[in-house]
Coordinates of N, CA, C and O in Angstrom, one line a residue:
M1 N -6.4 -174.8 86.2 CA -6.6 -173.3 87.0 C -7.4 -173.5 88.0 O -8.5 -173.8 88.0
P2 N -7.0 -173.0 89.1 CA -7.7 -172.6 90.5 C -8.8 -171.9 90.3 O -8.8 -171.0 89.5
P3 N -10.0 -172.3 91.0 CA -11.1 -171.2 90.8 C -10.6 -170.0 91.5 O -9.9 -169.6 92.2
P4 N -11.5 -168.8 90.9 CA -11.2 -167.5 91.4 C -11.1 -167.2 92.8 O -12.3 -167.8 93.6
A5 N -10.5 -166.3 93.6 CA -10.9 -166.1 95.0 C -11.8 -165.1 95.1 O -12.4 -164.5 94.3
L6 N -12.6 -165.2 96.4 CA -13.5 -164.2 96.5 C -13.1 -162.8 96.3 O -11.8 -162.3 96.5
S7 N -14.0 -161.8 95.9 CA -13.5 -160.6 95.7 C -13.2 -159.9 97.2 O -13.5 -160.2 98.2
P8 N -12.5 -158.9 96.9 CA -11.7 -158.0 98.1 C -13.0 -157.6 99.2 O -12.7 -157.5 100.2
E9 N -14.0 -156.9 98.5 CA -14.8 -156.5 99.1 C -15.7 -157.4 99.9 O -16.5 -157.0 101.0
L10 N -15.5 -158.8 99.7 CA -16.3 -159.7 100.6 C -15.5 -160.1 101.8 O -16.0 -160.9 102.6
K11 N -14.3 -159.7 101.7 CA -13.4 -160.0 103.0 C -13.7 -159.3 104.3 O -13.1 -158.4 104.7
M12 N -14.7 -159.9 104.9 CA -15.2 -159.1 106.0 C -15.0 -159.7 107.2 O -15.1 -159.2 108.2
N13 N -15.0 -161.1 107.3 CA -14.7 -161.7 108.5 C -13.8 -162.9 108.3 O -13.2 -163.3 107.2
A14 N -13.5 -163.6 109.4 CA -12.5 -164.7 109.6 C -13.0 -165.7 108.4 O -12.1 -166.2 107.7
A15 N -14.3 -166.3 108.4 CA -14.6 -167.3 107.4 C -14.4 -166.9 106.0 O -13.8 -167.7 105.2
E16 N -14.7 -165.5 105.6 CA -14.4 -165.1 104.3 C -12.9 -165.2 104.1 O -12.4 -165.5 102.7
I17 N -12.0 -164.7 105.0 CA -10.7 -164.5 104.7 C -10.0 -166.2 104.7 O -9.4 -166.1 103.6
I18 N -10.6 -167.0 105.5 CA -10.2 -168.4 105.4 C -10.5 -169.0 104.1 O -9.9 -169.4 103.2
M19 N -11.6 -168.7 103.4 CA -12.2 -169.3 102.3 C -11.5 -168.3 101.1 O -10.9 -169.2 100.3
D20 N -11.0 -167.3 101.1 CA -10.3 -166.6 100.2 C -8.9 -167.2 100.1 O -8.3 -167.5 99.0
T21 N -8.2 -167.5 101.3 CA -7.3 -168.3 101.2 C -7.0 -169.7 100.7 O -6.1 -170.0 99.9
L22 N -8.0 -170.3 101.1 CA -8.3 -171.7 100.4 C -8.3 -171.6 99.0 O -7.9 -172.5 98.2
L23 N -9.2 -170.9 98.5 CA -9.7 -170.7 96.8 C -8.1 -170.2 96.3 O -8.0 -170.9 95.2
A24 N -7.6 -169.1 96.9 CA -6.4 -168.8 96.4 C -5.3 -169.9 96.1 O -4.5 -170.0 95.3
N25 N -5.2 -170.8 97.0 CA -4.2 -172.0 97.2 C -4.8 -173.2 96.0 O -4.2 -174.4 96.2
G26 N -5.9 -173.0 95.6 CA -6.5 -173.9 94.5 C -7.5 -175.0 94.9 O -7.8 -176.1 94.3
T27 N -8.0 -174.7 96.2 CA -9.1 -175.8 96.5 C -10.3 -176.0 95.7 O -10.7 -174.6 95.4
T28 N -10.8 -176.9 95.3 CA -11.7 -177.1 94.3 C -13.1 -177.4 95.0 O -14.1 -177.4 94.1
H29 N -12.9 -178.4 96.0 CA -13.9 -178.8 96.5 C -14.1 -178.9 98.0 O -12.8 -179.0 98.5
F30 N -15.1 -179.0 98.7 CA -15.3 -179.0 100.2 C -16.3 -180.1 100.4 O -17.3 -180.4 99.6
T31 N -16.1 -180.7 101.4 CA -17.4 -181.7 101.9 C -17.0 -181.7 103.4 O -16.0 -181.3 104.1
G32 N -18.2 -182.1 104.1 CA -18.2 -182.3 105.5 C -19.6 -182.3 106.0 O -20.6 -182.3 105.4
V33 N -19.5 -182.0 107.5 CA -21.0 -182.0 108.2 C -21.1 -180.9 109.1 O -19.9 -180.4 109.7
P34 N -22.0 -180.1 108.8 CA -22.2 -179.0 109.6 C -21.9 -178.8 111.1 O -22.3 -180.0 111.6
C35 N -21.5 -177.8 111.4 CA -21.1 -177.6 113.0 C -21.2 -176.2 113.1 O -20.8 -175.0 112.4
S36 N -21.8 -175.8 114.2 CA -22.1 -174.3 114.6 C -20.9 -173.2 114.7 O -21.2 -172.3 114.3
L37 N -19.8 -174.0 115.1 CA -18.5 -173.4 115.0 C -17.9 -172.8 113.8 O -17.3 -172.2 113.6
L38 N -18.4 -173.6 112.8 CA -17.9 -173.5 111.2 C -19.0 -172.9 110.6 O -19.1 -172.7 109.2
K39 N -20.0 -172.4 111.0 CA -21.3 -171.8 110.1 C -21.1 -170.9 109.2 O -21.6 -170.8 108.1
G40 N -20.0 -170.0 109.5 CA -19.6 -168.8 108.4 C -18.9 -169.5 107.2 O -19.4 -169.2 106.2
L41 N -18.2 -170.6 107.4 CA -17.8 -171.3 106.0 C -18.8 -172.2 105.5 O -19.0 -171.9 104.3
F42 N -19.8 -172.8 106.2 CA -20.8 -173.4 105.4 C -21.6 -172.4 104.9 O -22.4 -172.5 103.8
R43 N -22.0 -170.9 105.4 CA -22.8 -170.2 104.8 C -22.2 -169.8 103.6 O -23.0 -169.7 102.3
L44 N -20.8 -169.8 103.3 CA -20.2 -169.1 102.4 C -20.3 -170.6 100.9 O -20.4 -170.2 100.1
L45 N -20.3 -171.7 101.8 CA -20.3 -172.9 100.7 C -21.7 -173.2 100.1 O -21.8 -173.6 99.0
E46 N -22.6 -172.6 100.9 CA -23.9 -172.7 100.2 C -24.3 -171.6 99.4 O -25.4 -172.0 98.8
D47 N -23.6 -170.7 99.3 CA -24.2 -169.6 98.3 C -23.8 -170.0 97.0 O -22.6 -170.4 96.5
P48 N -24.7 -169.8 96.1 CA -24.7 -170.1 94.8 C -23.6 -169.6 94.0 O -23.0 -170.1 92.8
E49 N -23.2 -168.8 94.7 CA -21.8 -167.9 93.9 C -20.6 -168.4 94.3 O -19.4 -168.0 93.8
C50 N -20.5 -169.2 95.3 CA -19.2 -169.9 95.7 C -18.5 -170.6 94.6 O -19.1 -171.3 93.7
P51 N -17.5 -170.0 94.3 CA -16.5 -170.8 92.9 C -16.2 -172.2 93.3 O -15.7 -172.9 92.4
A52 N -16.1 -172.7 94.5 CA -15.7 -174.2 94.5 C -17.1 -174.9 94.8 O -18.0 -174.4 95.2
R53 N -17.0 -176.3 94.6 CA -18.1 -177.2 94.7 C -18.2 -177.7 96.3 O -17.2 -178.1 96.9
Y54 N -19.4 -177.7 96.7 CA -19.4 -178.2 98.2 C -20.4 -179.4 98.2 O -21.6 -179.4 97.5
L55 N -19.9 -180.4 98.7 CA -20.6 -181.7 98.6 C -21.0 -182.2 100.3 O -20.3 -182.9 100.8
P56 N -22.3 -181.8 100.7 CA -22.6 -182.3 102.1 C -22.4 -183.6 102.1 O -22.7 -184.6 101.4
A57 N -22.0 -184.1 103.6 CA -21.7 -185.4 103.8 C -22.7 -185.9 104.9 O -22.8 -184.9 106.1
P58 N -23.3 -187.0 105.3 CA -24.1 -187.4 106.5 C -23.3 -187.7 107.6 O -23.8 -187.4 108.8
R59 N -22.0 -188.1 107.3 CA -21.0 -188.4 108.5 C -19.6 -187.8 108.2 O -19.3 -188.0 106.8
E60 N -19.0 -187.6 109.1 CA -17.5 -187.3 109.0 C -16.8 -188.2 108.1 O -15.8 -188.0 107.3
D61 N -16.8 -189.5 108.4 CA -16.1 -190.4 107.9 C -16.5 -190.7 106.2 O -15.7 -191.2 105.6
S62 N -17.7 -190.4 106.2 CA -18.2 -190.3 104.7 C -17.5 -189.2 103.9 O -17.1 -189.5 102.6
A63 N -17.3 -188.0 104.7 CA -16.7 -187.1 104.1 C -15.4 -187.1 103.7 O -14.8 -186.8 102.7
L64 N -14.5 -187.9 104.3 CA -13.2 -188.2 104.1 C -13.1 -189.3 103.2 O -12.2 -189.0 102.3
G65 N -14.0 -190.2 103.0 CA -14.1 -191.0 101.7 C -14.4 -190.1 100.6 O -13.5 -190.5 99.3
V66 N -15.3 -189.4 100.5 CA -15.4 -188.3 99.3 C -14.3 -187.7 99.0 O -13.8 -187.6 97.9
A67 N -13.6 -186.9 100.0 CA -12.6 -186.1 99.7 C -11.3 -187.0 99.4 O -10.6 -186.7 98.2
S68 N -11.2 -188.2 99.7 CA -10.1 -189.0 99.3 C -10.2 -189.4 97.8 O -9.4 -189.4 97.1
G69 N -11.4 -189.8 97.5 CA -11.7 -190.0 95.9 C -11.2 -188.8 95.0 O -11.1 -188.9 94.0
L70 N -11.9 -187.7 95.5 CA -11.5 -186.4 94.7 C -10.1 -186.1 94.6 O -9.5 -185.7 93.8
A71 N -9.3 -186.5 95.8 CA -7.9 -186.2 95.8 C -7.3 -187.3 95.0 O -6.2 -186.7 94.2
V72 N -7.8 -188.5 95.1 CA -7.0 -189.4 94.0 C -7.1 -189.0 92.7 O -6.4 -189.3 91.7
A73 N -8.3 -188.3 92.4 CA -8.8 -188.1 90.9 C -8.2 -186.6 90.5 O -8.4 -186.0 89.4
G74 N -7.3 -186.0 91.6 CA -6.7 -185.0 91.0 C -7.3 -183.5 91.7 O -6.7 -182.3 91.3
A75 N -8.5 -183.7 92.4 CA -8.9 -182.3 92.9 C -8.0 -182.1 94.1 O -7.5 -182.9 94.5
R76 N -8.5 -180.5 94.5 CA -7.9 -180.5 96.1 C -9.0 -179.9 96.8 O -9.6 -178.9 96.9
P77 N -9.6 -181.1 97.6 CA -10.6 -181.1 98.6 C -10.1 -180.5 100.0 O -9.0 -180.8 100.4
V78 N -11.1 -180.2 100.7 CA -11.0 -179.9 102.1 C -12.0 -180.3 102.8 O -13.4 -180.2 102.4
V79 N -11.8 -180.9 103.8 CA -12.9 -181.6 104.8 C -13.4 -180.7 105.9 O -12.3 -180.2 106.4
L80 N -14.3 -180.5 106.2 CA -14.8 -179.6 107.7 C -15.6 -180.8 108.3 O -16.5 -181.2 108.1
M81 N -15.4 -180.6 109.7 CA -15.9 -181.6 110.6 C -15.7 -181.0 112.0 O -14.9 -180.2 112.5
Q82 N -16.8 -181.7 113.0 CA -16.6 -181.3 114.4 C -15.4 -182.3 115.0 O -15.2 -183.3 114.5
N83 N -14.8 -181.9 116.1 CA -13.8 -182.8 116.5 C -14.3 -183.9 117.1 O -13.7 -185.2 116.8
S84 N -15.7 -184.3 117.4 CA -16.1 -185.6 118.0 C -16.1 -186.2 116.7 O -16.0 -187.4 116.8
G85 N -16.5 -186.0 115.5 CA -16.5 -186.5 114.2 C -15.4 -187.1 113.9 O -14.8 -187.9 113.2
L86 N -14.1 -186.2 113.8 CA -12.9 -186.7 113.9 C -12.6 -187.9 114.8 O -11.9 -188.9 114.2
G87 N -13.1 -187.9 116.0 CA -12.8 -189.1 116.7 C -13.2 -190.5 116.4 O -12.3 -191.5 116.2
Y88 N -14.5 -190.5 115.6 CA -15.1 -191.7 115.2 C -14.3 -191.7 113.6 O -14.5 -192.9 113.2
S89 N -13.8 -190.9 113.1 CA -13.3 -190.8 111.7 C -11.9 -191.5 111.8 O -11.3 -191.7 110.6
L90 N -11.0 -191.7 112.9 CA -9.6 -191.8 112.8 C -9.3 -193.1 112.2 O -8.4 -193.4 111.6
N91 N -10.4 -194.1 112.2 CA -10.2 -195.1 111.4 C -9.8 -195.4 110.2 O -9.1 -195.9 109.5
V92 N -10.8 -194.3 109.7 CA -10.5 -194.0 108.0 C -9.2 -193.2 108.0 O -8.2 -193.7 107.1
V93 N -8.8 -192.4 108.6 CA -7.4 -191.6 108.5 C -6.5 -192.7 108.8 O -5.6 -192.8 108.0
T94 N -6.5 -193.6 109.7 CA -5.2 -194.5 110.0 C -5.3 -195.9 109.0 O -4.4 -196.0 108.6
S95 N -6.6 -196.1 108.6 CA -6.3 -197.5 107.9 C -6.3 -197.2 106.2 O -6.3 -198.0 105.3
F96 N -6.7 -195.7 105.9 CA -6.6 -195.7 104.4 C -5.9 -194.2 104.3 O -4.7 -194.7 103.6
N97 N -6.1 -193.0 104.7 CA -5.2 -192.0 104.3 C -3.9 -192.0 104.6 O -2.9 -191.7 103.6
L98 N -3.7 -192.3 106.1 CA -2.1 -192.3 106.3 C -1.4 -193.7 105.6 O -0.2 -193.4 105.3
I99 N -1.9 -194.5 105.5 CA -1.4 -195.9 105.0 C -1.2 -195.8 103.4 O -0.1 -196.2 102.9
Y100 N -2.0 -195.0 102.7 CA -2.1 -194.9 101.3 C -1.5 -193.4 100.6 O -1.6 -193.0 99.7
D101 N -1.0 -192.6 101.8 CA -0.5 -191.5 101.6 C -1.7 -190.5 100.7 O -1.3 -189.9 99.9
V102 N -2.9 -190.6 100.9 CA -3.9 -189.8 100.6 C -4.2 -188.7 101.5 O -5.2 -188.7 102.4
H103 N -3.2 -187.9 101.6 CA -3.3 -186.7 102.7 C -4.3 -185.6 102.5 O -4.4 -185.1 101.3
L104 N -5.2 -185.3 103.4 CA -6.0 -184.3 103.1 C -5.9 -183.1 104.2 O -5.7 -183.3 105.2
P105 N -6.1 -182.0 103.9 CA -6.4 -180.8 104.8 C -7.7 -180.9 105.6 O -8.8 -180.8 104.8
L106 N -7.8 -180.7 106.9 CA -9.0 -180.9 107.6 C -9.2 -179.7 108.3 O -8.5 -179.2 108.9
I107 N -10.4 -179.2 108.4 CA -10.9 -177.9 109.1 C -11.7 -178.5 110.2 O -12.8 -179.2 110.0
V108 N -11.4 -178.4 111.4 CA -11.8 -179.2 112.4 C -12.3 -178.2 113.6 O -11.5 -177.4 113.9
S109 N -13.6 -178.2 114.0 CA -13.9 -177.3 115.2 C -13.4 -178.0 116.4 O -13.5 -179.1 116.6
W110 N -13.1 -176.9 117.4 CA -12.4 -177.5 118.5 C -13.4 -177.1 119.6 O -13.3 -176.4 120.5
R111 N -14.6 -178.0 119.8 CA -15.7 -178.0 120.9 C -15.0 -178.5 122.2 O -14.3 -179.4 122.0
G112 N -15.2 -177.9 123.2 CA -14.8 -178.3 124.5 C -13.2 -178.1 124.9 O -13.1 -178.2 125.9
H113 N -12.8 -177.2 124.0 CA -11.4 -176.8 124.4 C -11.3 -175.9 125.4 O -10.1 -176.2 126.3
D114 N -12.3 -175.4 126.1 CA -12.0 -174.3 127.1 C -13.1 -174.7 128.3 O -13.4 -174.0 128.9
D115 N -13.6 -176.1 128.3 CA -14.2 -176.3 129.3 C -16.0 -175.6 129.3 O -16.5 -175.5 130.3
N116 N -16.1 -175.0 128.4 CA -17.3 -174.0 128.1 C -18.0 -174.6 126.9 O -18.7 -173.8 126.1
D117 N -18.4 -176.0 126.9 CA -19.4 -176.4 126.1 C -20.2 -177.4 126.6 O -20.2 -177.7 127.8
A118 N -20.8 -178.0 125.6 CA -21.8 -179.2 126.2 C -20.8 -180.2 126.7 O -19.7 -180.5 126.3
V119 N -21.2 -180.9 127.9 CA -20.2 -181.9 128.5 C -19.8 -183.1 127.5 O -18.6 -183.5 127.7
E120 N -20.7 -183.4 126.5 CA -20.2 -184.5 125.7 C -18.7 -184.2 124.8 O -18.1 -184.9 124.1
H121 N -18.4 -182.8 125.0 CA -17.4 -182.3 124.2 C -15.9 -182.2 125.0 O -14.9 -181.8 124.5
D122 N -16.2 -182.4 126.3 CA -15.1 -182.1 127.2 C -13.9 -183.1 127.3 O -12.9 -182.6 126.9
V123 N -14.2 -184.4 127.0 CA -12.9 -185.2 126.8 C -12.2 -185.2 125.5 O -11.0 -184.9 125.8
I124 N -12.8 -185.1 124.5 CA -12.0 -184.8 123.3 C -11.4 -183.3 123.1 O -10.5 -183.4 122.5
G125 N -12.4 -182.5 123.8 CA -11.9 -181.0 123.5 C -10.5 -180.8 124.2 O -9.6 -180.0 124.0
R126 N -10.4 -181.6 125.6 CA -9.3 -181.4 126.4 C -8.2 -182.2 125.8 O -6.9 -181.9 125.8
E127 N -8.5 -183.2 125.1 CA -7.2 -184.2 124.7 C -6.9 -184.1 123.2 O -5.9 -184.7 122.5
L128 N -7.6 -183.1 122.5 CA -7.6 -183.1 120.8 C -6.2 -182.9 120.6 O -5.6 -183.9 119.6
T129 N -5.4 -182.2 120.7 CA -4.0 -181.9 120.0 C -3.3 -183.0 120.4 O -2.1 -183.5 119.7
R130 N -3.3 -183.6 121.7 CA -2.4 -184.9 122.0 C -2.9 -185.9 121.2 O -2.0 -186.7 120.7
L131 N -4.3 -186.2 120.7 CA -4.8 -187.3 119.9 C -4.0 -186.9 118.5 O -3.8 -188.0 117.9
L132 N -4.1 -185.7 118.2 CA -3.6 -185.3 116.8 C -1.9 -185.7 116.6 O -1.5 -186.3 115.7
D133 N -1.4 -185.4 117.7 CA -0.1 -185.7 117.8 C 0.3 -187.3 118.0 O 1.2 -187.8 117.2
V134 N -0.6 -188.1 118.6 CA -0.4 -189.6 118.4 C -0.5 -190.2 117.2 O 0.3 -191.1 116.8
F135 N -1.3 -189.4 116.3 CA -1.4 -189.8 114.8 C -0.5 -189.4 113.9 O -0.6 -189.6 112.6
G136 N 0.6 -188.3 114.3 CA 1.1 -187.6 113.6 C 0.5 -186.7 112.6 O 1.1 -186.3 111.5
L137 N -0.5 -186.0 112.9 CA -1.3 -185.1 112.1 C -0.9 -183.9 112.6 O -0.9 -183.3 113.8
A138 N -0.4 -182.9 111.5 CA 0.0 -181.4 111.8 C -1.3 -180.8 112.2 O -2.3 -180.9 111.6
W139 N -1.0 -179.8 113.1 CA -2.2 -179.0 113.4 C -1.7 -177.5 113.7 O -0.8 -177.2 114.1
T140 N -2.6 -176.7 113.5 CA -2.6 -175.2 113.6 C -3.8 -174.6 114.2 O -5.0 -175.1 113.8
V141 N -3.6 -173.9 115.0 CA -4.9 -173.2 115.8 C -5.1 -172.3 115.0 O -4.1 -171.2 115.0
L142 N -6.4 -171.8 114.8 CA -6.8 -170.5 114.1 C -6.8 -169.6 115.1 O -7.2 -169.4 116.0
D143 N -5.9 -168.4 114.7 CA -6.1 -167.1 115.5 C -7.0 -166.1 114.8 O -6.5 -165.9 113.2
R144 N -8.0 -165.8 115.5 CA -8.9 -164.8 114.5 C -8.3 -163.6 114.1 O -8.6 -163.0 113.2
D145 N -7.2 -163.0 114.8 CA -6.5 -162.0 114.3 C -5.6 -162.1 113.1 O -5.2 -161.2 112.6
R146 N -5.3 -163.4 112.7 CA -4.6 -163.6 111.5 C -5.0 -165.0 110.9 O -4.3 -165.9 110.7
P147 N -6.1 -164.7 110.3 CA -6.8 -165.9 109.8 C -5.9 -166.5 108.5 O -6.0 -167.5 108.1
A148 N -5.7 -165.6 107.8 CA -5.0 -165.8 106.4 C -3.8 -166.3 106.7 O -3.3 -167.5 106.0
E149 N -2.7 -165.8 107.5 CA -1.5 -166.5 107.8 C -1.7 -168.1 108.6 O -1.0 -169.0 108.1
C150 N -2.8 -168.2 109.5 CA -3.2 -169.4 110.0 C -3.4 -170.5 109.1 O -2.9 -171.6 108.9
T151 N -4.3 -170.1 108.0 CA -4.7 -170.9 107.0 C -3.4 -171.2 106.0 O -3.5 -172.5 105.5
Q152 N -2.8 -170.3 105.8 CA -1.6 -170.7 104.6 C -0.7 -171.6 105.5 O -0.1 -172.6 104.9
R153 N -0.4 -171.5 106.7 CA 0.4 -172.3 107.6 C 0.0 -173.8 107.4 O 0.8 -174.6 107.4
F154 N -1.4 -174.0 107.7 CA -2.0 -175.4 107.6 C -1.9 -175.9 106.3 O -1.8 -177.0 106.2
L155 N -2.1 -174.9 105.4 CA -2.1 -175.3 103.8 C -0.7 -175.9 103.5 O -0.3 -177.1 102.9
D156 N 0.3 -175.0 104.1 CA 1.6 -175.4 103.8 C 2.1 -177.0 104.4 O 2.8 -177.6 104.0
D157 N 1.6 -176.9 105.5 CA 1.8 -178.4 106.4 C 1.3 -179.4 105.4 O 2.0 -180.4 105.4
H158 N 0.3 -179.2 104.8 CA -0.4 -180.2 103.7 C 0.5 -180.3 102.6 O 0.9 -181.5 102.1
D159 N 0.7 -179.3 101.9 CA 1.2 -179.3 100.7 C 2.8 -179.5 100.7 O 3.1 -180.4 100.0
V160 N 3.5 -178.8 101.5 CA 5.0 -179.1 101.4 C 5.5 -180.1 101.9 O 6.2 -180.8 101.4
H161 N 4.6 -180.4 103.2 CA 5.3 -181.7 103.7 C 4.6 -182.8 103.6 O 4.9 -183.7 104.1
A162 N 3.4 -182.8 102.6 CA 2.8 -183.9 102.2 C 2.2 -184.8 103.4 O 2.4 -186.1 103.5
R163 N 1.5 -184.0 104.3 CA 0.8 -184.7 105.0 C -0.6 -184.1 105.6 O -0.9 -183.2 105.2
T164 N -1.3 -185.2 106.1 CA -2.6 -184.8 106.7 C -2.4 -183.8 107.6 O -1.9 -183.8 108.6
S165 N -3.1 -182.5 107.3 CA -3.1 -181.4 108.4 C -4.5 -181.1 108.8 O -5.5 -181.3 108.3
V166 N -4.5 -180.3 109.9 CA -5.7 -179.9 110.7 C -5.6 -178.5 110.9 O -4.8 -178.0 111.6
L167 N -6.6 -177.9 110.5 CA -6.9 -176.4 111.0 C -7.6 -176.3 112.2 O -9.2 -176.6 111.9
L168 N -7.3 -176.1 113.5 CA -8.2 -176.2 114.5 C -8.8 -174.6 114.9 O -8.4 -173.7 114.7
V169 N -10.4 -174.8 114.9 CA -11.1 -173.6 114.9 C -11.6 -173.5 116.6 O -12.8 -174.2 116.9
P170 N -11.2 -172.9 117.4 CA -11.6 -173.1 118.6 C -12.9 -172.1 118.9 O -13.5 -172.4 120.0
D171 N -13.2 -171.0 118.3 CA -14.4 -170.3 118.5 C -15.3 -170.2 117.2 O -14.4 -170.3 116.0
G172 N -16.3 -169.8 117.2 CA -17.1 -169.8 115.9 C -16.5 -168.8 114.8 O -15.9 -167.8 115.3
I173 N -16.7 -168.9 113.8 CA -16.3 -168.4 112.4 C -17.5 -168.2 111.6 O -18.3 -168.9 111.6

């Protein structure tokens, strides 16, 4: 039985709507490394009232390992990370997740997408969607005006098509 969704009165911002959609679709666990663009989701996950379990990770590739174990055991995890962390985690994705069909939903902040971030995010920010395409990872860009619809499309890419999918978050939530 999936954990209960957040109550309607808590649906005040995009992070809460995303969380509600994830919970309504049976997400049981979250893991990842905090990023300022995802702080709204992390704030919800750190709340003792959150119905899902949050397992902080020291690195994004470690989060993928934890989530992979949870998925194999029958849980429904989601991994949260910064796009730079996805860059160095691609070895895990390509040598384990894609090879053994342990597909995970990933929520990835899209730092540097608009050339208005710290310089270290410029290259991966500019090339992120092409990188995802090269590895065959489905991706959806979060539209803040339609967070539930975008989150549902992201989950459908994962569930219906049985593939690793990415929800790209270009602005803070």
